[in-house]
Amino acid sequence: MAQRTKHEDCSLPTAAGPLTLHAVYHELYSAPLPSTHRFPMAKFRLLRRLLLDEQVLQANQIRRPLSIPRRDLERIHRRSYHQAFSRDQLSRSEQRRIGLPATRPLVQRTWLSVGGTLLTARLALQHGIACHLAGGTHHAHPGFGSGFCIFNDVATTARVLLDNGEVQRLLVVDLDVHQGDGTAACFADEPRITTLSVHAASNFPLRKVASDIDIPLEDATGDDDYLAAIGDRLPQVLDDQQPDLVLFNAGVDPHRDDRLGRLELSDEGLLRRDRLVLDAALRRSIPIATVIGGGYDELMPLVRRHAIVIRAAVEQARLFGLS
Ligand SMILES: [Zn+2]
């Protein structure tokens, strides 16, 4: 990691300060879907546009990923599964469980997005912090997809980095409102990867897969209780595990206006959450990579919500003097 300054030692930089955050995006992420489809696929394209228009990011901060190499994807996903998906040969029930059609553009964006999370993680290891304007497909298991998740980008990234010796220990902080069952299933027997999931207990998936640490919350949990639940556990987990990298799923579906969420977070609550997680990692000199995770609402309010973690990351990168 680059040299950094502790939070307390550093006053807020002026607006004219350097923009230092590294971000990852590909123009093929928003693959076309039938207009009646309920997945908000345009959000990736609109998120990049919003971040540029509002000068949260500049175009030269955004890197374009390559597709995940097959040998890397196969560290998590079975060849029989990824081939059947990529050739549109999954059974109807397997396809229905995913909820997305295996069109050519969709297949392409699926391979790209996993490559994007891997690139984001490597940028975080290099620079201290980096953000993917996609990712967080945490319901994907090694042999099947589920709930709009086809390949598990965070699990694949974690496994590749570990196998390559790029990290020795890794923590997944999954704050999407749905439990991170796919990621938990991938690492049930991997002590070097710790999985932490904070989610609405009554929400999808019906059958949870135990993470190393699960924090299930009651319906209608609001900002203060939610933030207390994370603040009570995360610092201790970081101190105990001392990971070389945090992979942070900053899903915005805990928001009170989310169609699938069941929790009651405000915009301010999401911002405080993201600051809390980023600060907890960075003040311990632990690099952190973010993915946007889930969110279900009208497009523009949703995109604004996904921008929160990027804004928080820009702010924290400045506070900690990362470049
Ligand atoms: Zn979700």
Tab-separated table of C-alpha atoms and ligand atoms in Angstrom:
chain	number	residue	atom	x	y	z
A	1	MET	CA	0.000	0.000	0.000
A	2	ALA	CA	1.027	3.561	-0.586
A	3	GLN	CA	1.894	5.844	2.291
A	4	ARG	CA	-1.166	6.977	4.204
A	5	THR	CA	-2.124	9.344	6.913
A	6	LYS	CA	-4.361	8.401	9.822
A	7	HIS	CA	-7.817	9.816	9.826
A	8	GLU	CA	-7.254	12.015	12.853
A	9	ASP	CA	-4.032	13.527	11.558
A	10	CYS	CA	-5.527	14.767	8.361
A	11	SER	CA	-7.906	17.623	7.710
A	12	LEU	CA	-10.443	17.322	4.914
A	13	PRO	CA	-8.783	18.145	1.605
A	14	THR	CA	-10.165	20.983	-0.455
A	15	ALA	CA	-12.343	20.265	-3.461
A	16	ALA	CA	-9.362	21.088	-5.640
A	17	GLY	CA	-7.351	18.204	-4.159
A	18	PRO	CA	-6.173	15.413	-6.440
A	19	LEU	CA	-8.654	12.733	-7.409
A	20	THR	CA	-6.929	9.526	-6.534
A	21	LEU	CA	-9.464	6.731	-6.643
A	22	HIS	CA	-9.010	3.873	-9.094
A	23	ALA	CA	-12.223	2.524	-10.584
A	24	VAL	CA	-13.117	-0.268	-12.995
A	25	TYR	CA	-15.884	-0.397	-15.607
A	26	HIS	CA	-16.555	-1.847	-19.062
A	27	GLU	CA	-18.947	-0.377	-21.627
A	28	LEU	CA	-20.421	-3.831	-22.232
A	29	TYR	CA	-21.645	-4.207	-18.628
A	30	SER	CA	-25.148	-2.945	-19.415
A	31	ALA	CA	-26.074	-5.759	-21.788
A	32	PRO	CA	-29.479	-5.275	-23.412
A	33	LEU	CA	-32.409	-7.089	-21.796
A	34	PRO	CA	-36.061	-7.208	-22.840
A	35	SER	CA	-37.683	-3.937	-21.724
A	36	THR	CA	-40.049	-5.859	-19.461
A	37	HIS	CA	-37.224	-7.534	-17.537
A	38	ARG	CA	-37.083	-6.560	-13.870
A	39	PHE	CA	-33.285	-6.548	-13.496
A	40	PRO	CA	-32.050	-2.914	-13.744
A	41	MET	CA	-29.289	-3.694	-16.237
A	42	ALA	CA	-28.858	-0.065	-17.378
A	43	LYS	CA	-27.603	0.900	-13.914
A	44	PHE	CA	-23.949	0.191	-14.702
A	45	ARG	CA	-23.852	2.549	-17.675
A	46	LEU	CA	-25.821	5.219	-15.830
A	47	LEU	CA	-23.613	4.936	-12.751
A	48	ARG	CA	-20.478	5.670	-14.768
A	49	ARG	CA	-22.254	8.573	-16.474
A	50	LEU	CA	-23.416	10.053	-13.173
A	51	LEU	CA	-19.965	9.767	-11.581
A	52	LEU	CA	-18.373	11.551	-14.528
A	53	ASP	CA	-21.114	14.195	-14.833
A	54	GLU	CA	-20.889	15.034	-11.135
A	55	GLN	CA	-17.080	14.923	-11.231
A	56	VAL	CA	-16.809	12.240	-8.600
A	57	LEU	CA	-14.492	10.508	-11.066
A	58	GLN	CA	-12.613	11.581	-14.141
A	59	ALA	CA	-12.518	9.359	-17.210
A	60	ASN	CA	-8.805	8.636	-16.813
A	61	GLN	CA	-9.404	7.088	-13.387
A	62	ILE	CA	-11.594	4.361	-14.856
A	63	ARG	CA	-9.881	1.177	-16.022
A	64	ARG	CA	-11.373	-1.335	-18.389
A	65	PRO	CA	-11.094	-5.015	-17.422
A	66	LEU	CA	-10.455	-8.089	-19.520
A	67	SER	CA	-12.694	-11.139	-19.316
A	68	ILE	CA	-11.738	-13.463	-16.506
A	69	PRO	CA	-9.407	-16.138	-17.931
A	70	ARG	CA	-11.071	-19.547	-18.022
A	71	ARG	CA	-8.408	-21.124	-15.795
A	72	ASP	CA	-9.126	-18.477	-13.166
A	73	LEU	CA	-12.901	-18.868	-13.349
A	74	GLU	CA	-12.467	-22.620	-12.957
A	75	ARG	CA	-10.854	-22.145	-9.563
A	76	ILE	CA	-14.454	-21.655	-8.405
A	77	HIS	CA	-16.847	-22.702	-11.151
A	78	ARG	CA	-17.167	-26.140	-12.690
A	79	ARG	CA	-16.429	-26.352	-16.390
A	80	SER	CA	-19.697	-28.209	-17.006
A	81	TYR	CA	-21.585	-25.249	-15.533
A	82	HIS	CA	-19.794	-22.327	-17.175
A	83	GLN	CA	-19.812	-24.067	-20.555
A	84	ALA	CA	-23.514	-24.875	-20.351
A	85	PHE	CA	-24.261	-21.269	-19.387
A	86	SER	CA	-22.029	-19.731	-22.046
A	87	ARG	CA	-23.526	-21.962	-24.773
A	88	ASP	CA	-27.076	-21.335	-23.561
A	89	GLN	CA	-27.449	-25.016	-22.705
A	90	LEU	CA	-28.610	-24.774	-19.094
A	91	SER	CA	-31.861	-26.534	-18.301
A	92	ARG	CA	-35.000	-24.441	-18.004
A	93	SER	CA	-35.007	-24.775	-14.239
A	94	GLU	CA	-31.324	-23.779	-13.983
A	95	GLN	CA	-32.040	-20.793	-16.222
A	96	ARG	CA	-35.103	-19.817	-14.226
A	97	ARG	CA	-33.140	-19.950	-10.995
A	98	ILE	CA	-30.706	-17.374	-12.442
A	99	GLY	CA	-33.475	-15.174	-13.870
A	100	LEU	CA	-31.407	-13.752	-16.751
A	101	PRO	CA	-31.313	-14.931	-20.399
A	102	ALA	CA	-27.988	-16.294	-21.715
A	103	THR	CA	-27.831	-13.983	-24.723
A	104	ARG	CA	-24.415	-13.321	-26.283
A	105	PRO	CA	-24.046	-9.832	-24.761
A	106	LEU	CA	-25.123	-11.160	-21.363
A	107	VAL	CA	-22.594	-13.988	-21.508
A	108	GLN	CA	-19.881	-11.542	-22.505
A	109	ARG	CA	-20.651	-9.089	-19.688
A	110	THR	CA	-20.730	-11.963	-17.202
A	111	TRP	CA	-17.134	-12.992	-17.988
A	112	LEU	CA	-16.053	-9.336	-18.059
A	113	SER	CA	-17.557	-8.519	-14.684
A	114	VAL	CA	-15.587	-11.256	-12.922
A	115	GLY	CA	-12.441	-9.944	-14.594
A	116	GLY	CA	-13.457	-6.490	-13.372
A	117	THR	CA	-13.618	-7.510	-9.731
A	118	LEU	CA	-10.232	-9.243	-10.006
A	119	LEU	CA	-8.723	-6.103	-11.552
A	120	THR	CA	-10.319	-3.957	-8.836
A	121	ALA	CA	-8.851	-6.156	-6.116
A	122	ARG	CA	-5.379	-5.920	-7.677
A	123	LEU	CA	-5.695	-2.131	-7.931
A	124	ALA	CA	-6.673	-2.058	-4.264
A	125	LEU	CA	-3.618	-4.121	-3.333
A	126	GLN	CA	-1.479	-1.680	-5.287
A	127	HIS	CA	-3.088	1.607	-4.234
A	128	GLY	CA	-4.964	0.849	-1.016
A	129	ILE	CA	-8.467	1.301	-2.350
A	130	ALA	CA	-10.326	0.689	-5.617
A	131	CYS	CA	-13.951	0.453	-6.734
A	132	HIS	CA	-15.721	-1.704	-9.281
A	133	LEU	CA	-18.792	-0.124	-10.872
A	134	ALA	CA	-20.362	-3.605	-10.977
A	135	GLY	CA	-19.910	-6.958	-9.203
A	136	GLY	CA	-21.238	-8.588	-6.078
A	137	THR	CA	-22.945	-11.635	-7.637
A	138	HIS	CA	-22.874	-13.490	-4.356
A	139	HIS	CA	-25.653	-16.036	-4.884
A	140	ALA	CA	-23.657	-17.913	-7.534
A	141	HIS	CA	-22.412	-21.315	-6.344
A	142	PRO	CA	-19.658	-23.403	-7.982
A	143	GLY	CA	-22.124	-25.468	-10.008
A	144	PHE	CA	-25.169	-23.242	-10.437
A	145	GLY	CA	-26.345	-19.668	-10.539
A	146	SER	CA	-29.190	-18.068	-8.610
A	147	GLY	CA	-30.969	-14.757	-8.013
A	148	PHE	CA	-29.474	-12.786	-10.973
A	149	CYS	CA	-26.019	-14.159	-10.123
A	150	ILE	CA	-24.232	-16.353	-12.666
A	151	PHE	CA	-20.541	-16.369	-11.713
A	152	ASN	CA	-19.355	-15.385	-8.254
A	153	ASP	CA	-16.930	-12.532	-8.913
A	154	VAL	CA	-15.859	-12.001	-5.313
A	155	ALA	CA	-15.307	-15.713	-4.663
A	156	THR	CA	-13.328	-16.147	-7.891
A	157	THR	CA	-11.212	-13.108	-7.088
A	158	ALA	CA	-10.518	-14.287	-3.550
A	159	ARG	CA	-9.520	-17.753	-4.712
A	160	VAL	CA	-7.243	-16.479	-7.513
A	161	LEU	CA	-5.418	-14.051	-5.231
A	162	LEU	CA	-4.934	-16.697	-2.589
A	163	ASP	CA	-3.796	-19.413	-5.012
A	164	ASN	CA	-1.324	-17.008	-6.644
A	165	GLY	CA	0.126	-15.986	-3.309
A	166	GLU	CA	-0.962	-12.377	-3.875
A	167	VAL	CA	-2.622	-12.479	-0.444
A	168	GLN	CA	-2.347	-14.842	2.514
A	169	ARG	CA	-5.635	-13.979	4.240
A	170	LEU	CA	-8.746	-12.284	2.978
A	171	LEU	CA	-12.006	-10.963	4.423
A	172	VAL	CA	-15.280	-10.696	2.489
A	173	VAL	CA	-17.611	-8.084	3.999
A	174	ASP	CA	-20.975	-8.666	2.354
A	175	LEU	CA	-23.534	-5.977	3.258
A	176	ASP	CA	-25.966	-6.653	0.431
A	177	VAL	CA	-29.351	-7.146	2.102
A	178	HIS	CA	-29.486	-10.757	0.888
A	179	GLN	CA	-27.331	-13.357	2.593
A	180	GLY	CA	-24.085	-14.233	0.784
A	181	ASP	CA	-24.898	-17.916	0.389
A	182	GLY	CA	-22.853	-18.600	-2.742
A	183	THR	CA	-19.684	-17.043	-1.355
A	184	ALA	CA	-20.147	-18.873	1.953
A	185	ALA	CA	-20.543	-22.173	0.081
A	186	CYS	CA	-17.316	-21.563	-1.858
A	187	PHE	CA	-15.237	-21.053	1.274
A	188	ALA	CA	-16.838	-23.278	3.901
A	189	ASP	CA	-13.552	-25.218	4.173
A	190	GLU	CA	-11.092	-22.378	3.550
A	191	PRO	CA	-9.756	-20.947	6.818
A	192	ARG	CA	-7.723	-18.235	5.044
A	193	ILE	CA	-10.889	-16.595	3.713
A	194	THR	CA	-13.339	-15.197	6.261
A	195	THR	CA	-16.883	-14.443	5.136
A	196	LEU	CA	-19.047	-11.916	6.970
A	197	SER	CA	-22.655	-11.359	5.872
A	198	VAL	CA	-25.069	-8.790	7.305
A	199	HIS	CA	-28.540	-9.299	5.859
A	200	ALA	CA	-32.296	-9.281	6.365
A	201	ALA	CA	-33.034	-12.607	8.061
A	202	SER	CA	-36.396	-13.124	6.360
A	203	ASN	CA	-35.157	-12.310	2.855
A	204	PHE	CA	-33.892	-14.419	-0.060
A	205	PRO	CA	-32.272	-16.932	-0.069
A	206	LEU	CA	-34.728	-18.985	1.916
A	207	ARG	CA	-32.060	-21.547	2.735
A	208	LYS	CA	-28.937	-19.735	3.950
A	209	VAL	CA	-25.441	-21.229	3.766
A	210	ALA	CA	-23.523	-20.424	6.941
A	211	SER	CA	-20.861	-17.748	6.533
A	212	ASP	CA	-18.032	-17.611	9.052
A	213	ILE	CA	-19.954	-14.735	10.615
A	214	ASP	CA	-23.624	-14.118	9.880
A	215	ILE	CA	-25.478	-11.130	11.298
A	216	PRO	CA	-29.167	-11.604	10.471
A	217	LEU	CA	-31.364	-8.551	11.022
A	218	GLU	CA	-35.090	-8.213	11.596
A	219	ASP	CA	-37.336	-6.628	8.991
A	220	ALA	CA	-37.486	-2.817	9.198
A	221	THR	CA	-34.107	-2.457	10.933
A	222	GLY	CA	-33.112	1.221	10.622
A	223	ASP	CA	-29.849	3.159	10.394
A	224	ASP	CA	-28.765	3.162	14.015
A	225	ASP	CA	-29.356	-0.519	14.789
A	226	TYR	CA	-27.854	-1.527	11.449
A	227	LEU	CA	-24.717	0.544	11.936
A	228	ALA	CA	-24.357	-0.662	15.515
A	229	ALA	CA	-24.526	-4.293	14.346
A	230	ILE	CA	-21.625	-3.708	11.947
A	231	GLY	CA	-19.665	-1.382	14.204
A	232	ASP	CA	-19.858	-3.897	17.050
A	233	ARG	CA	-18.296	-6.706	15.021
A	234	LEU	CA	-16.204	-5.498	12.110
A	235	PRO	CA	-13.269	-3.906	13.988
A	236	GLN	CA	-12.784	-7.054	16.053
A	237	VAL	CA	-12.951	-9.268	12.966
A	238	LEU	CA	-10.295	-7.147	11.255
A	239	ASP	CA	-8.064	-7.267	14.333
A	240	ASP	CA	-8.526	-11.017	14.745
A	241	GLN	CA	-8.112	-11.998	11.100
A	242	GLN	CA	-5.630	-9.355	9.956
A	243	PRO	CA	-6.529	-9.899	6.303
A	244	ASP	CA	-4.287	-8.668	3.483
A	245	LEU	CA	-7.368	-7.439	1.610
A	246	VAL	CA	-11.048	-6.716	2.258
A	247	LEU	CA	-13.553	-7.372	-0.536
A	248	PHE	CA	-16.575	-5.206	0.277
A	249	ASN	CA	-19.995	-5.854	-1.274
A	250	ALA	CA	-21.724	-2.497	-0.780
A	251	GLY	CA	-25.176	-3.579	-1.973
A	252	VAL	CA	-27.727	-0.793	-1.605
A	253	ASP	CA	-30.757	-3.037	-1.195
A	254	PRO	CA	-30.932	-2.429	2.597
A	255	HIS	CA	-32.354	1.002	1.614
A	256	ARG	CA	-35.914	1.711	2.780
A	257	ASP	CA	-37.159	2.370	-0.771
A	258	ASP	CA	-35.676	-0.825	-2.198
A	259	ARG	CA	-38.282	-3.151	-3.703
A	260	LEU	CA	-36.647	-6.296	-2.359
A	261	GLY	CA	-34.915	-5.050	0.739
A	262	ARG	CA	-37.122	-5.243	3.857
A	263	LEU	CA	-34.771	-2.993	5.853
A	264	GLU	CA	-35.163	0.748	6.454
A	265	LEU	CA	-31.839	2.417	5.779
A	266	SER	CA	-31.719	6.025	4.595
A	267	ASP	CA	-29.246	7.492	2.081
A	268	GLU	CA	-27.350	8.892	5.046
A	269	GLY	CA	-27.341	5.456	6.669
A	270	LEU	CA	-25.760	3.908	3.573
A	271	LEU	CA	-23.122	6.639	3.477
A	272	ARG	CA	-22.306	6.170	7.159
A	273	ARG	CA	-22.101	2.403	6.610
A	274	ASP	CA	-19.705	2.728	3.696
A	275	ARG	CA	-17.526	5.207	5.570
A	276	LEU	CA	-17.473	2.890	8.562
A	277	VAL	CA	-16.296	-0.116	6.545
A	278	LEU	CA	-13.747	1.802	4.455
A	279	ASP	CA	-12.363	3.601	7.499
A	280	ALA	CA	-12.149	0.393	9.549
A	281	ALA	CA	-9.978	-1.232	6.882
A	282	LEU	CA	-7.868	1.764	5.896
A	283	ARG	CA	-7.021	2.863	9.447
A	284	ARG	CA	-5.523	-0.629	9.884
A	285	SER	CA	-3.614	-0.231	6.606
A	286	ILE	CA	-5.672	-3.012	5.041
A	287	PRO	CA	-6.425	-2.486	1.332
A	288	ILE	CA	-10.100	-2.572	0.371
A	289	ALA	CA	-11.874	-3.220	-2.925
A	290	THR	CA	-15.561	-2.416	-3.339
A	291	VAL	CA	-18.248	-3.918	-5.593
A	292	ILE	CA	-21.701	-2.377	-5.946
A	293	GLY	CA	-23.891	-5.418	-5.196
A	294	GLY	CA	-27.681	-5.410	-5.399
A	295	GLY	CA	-30.300	-2.690	-5.547
A	296	TYR	CA	-33.837	-2.659	-6.942
A	297	ASP	CA	-35.739	0.558	-7.611
A	298	GLU	CA	-36.399	3.064	-10.378
A	299	LEU	CA	-33.154	3.592	-12.249
A	300	MET	CA	-32.042	7.066	-11.198
A	301	PRO	CA	-32.674	6.814	-7.458
A	302	LEU	CA	-30.962	3.428	-7.625
A	303	VAL	CA	-27.938	4.753	-9.492
A	304	ARG	CA	-27.617	7.602	-6.985
A	305	ARG	CA	-27.585	5.027	-4.211
A	306	HIS	CA	-24.850	2.976	-5.899
A	307	ALA	CA	-22.801	6.163	-6.276
A	308	ILE	CA	-22.680	6.525	-2.486
A	309	VAL	CA	-19.919	3.962	-2.005
A	310	ILE	CA	-17.837	5.550	-4.754
A	311	ARG	CA	-18.241	8.990	-3.168
A	312	ALA	CA	-17.297	7.523	0.209
A	313	ALA	CA	-14.269	5.833	-1.354
A	314	VAL	CA	-13.081	9.064	-2.994
A	315	GLU	CA	-13.452	10.810	0.355
A	316	GLN	CA	-11.608	8.099	2.270
A	317	ALA	CA	-8.835	7.861	-0.332
A	318	ARG	CA	-8.223	11.569	0.195
A	319	LEU	CA	-8.435	11.351	3.972
A	320	PHE	CA	-5.874	8.555	4.082
A	321	GLY	CA	-3.629	10.178	1.501
A	322	LEU	CA	-3.771	7.231	-0.899
A	323	SER	CA	-2.576	7.630	-4.442
B	1	ZN	ZN	-29.196	-8.243	-2.773
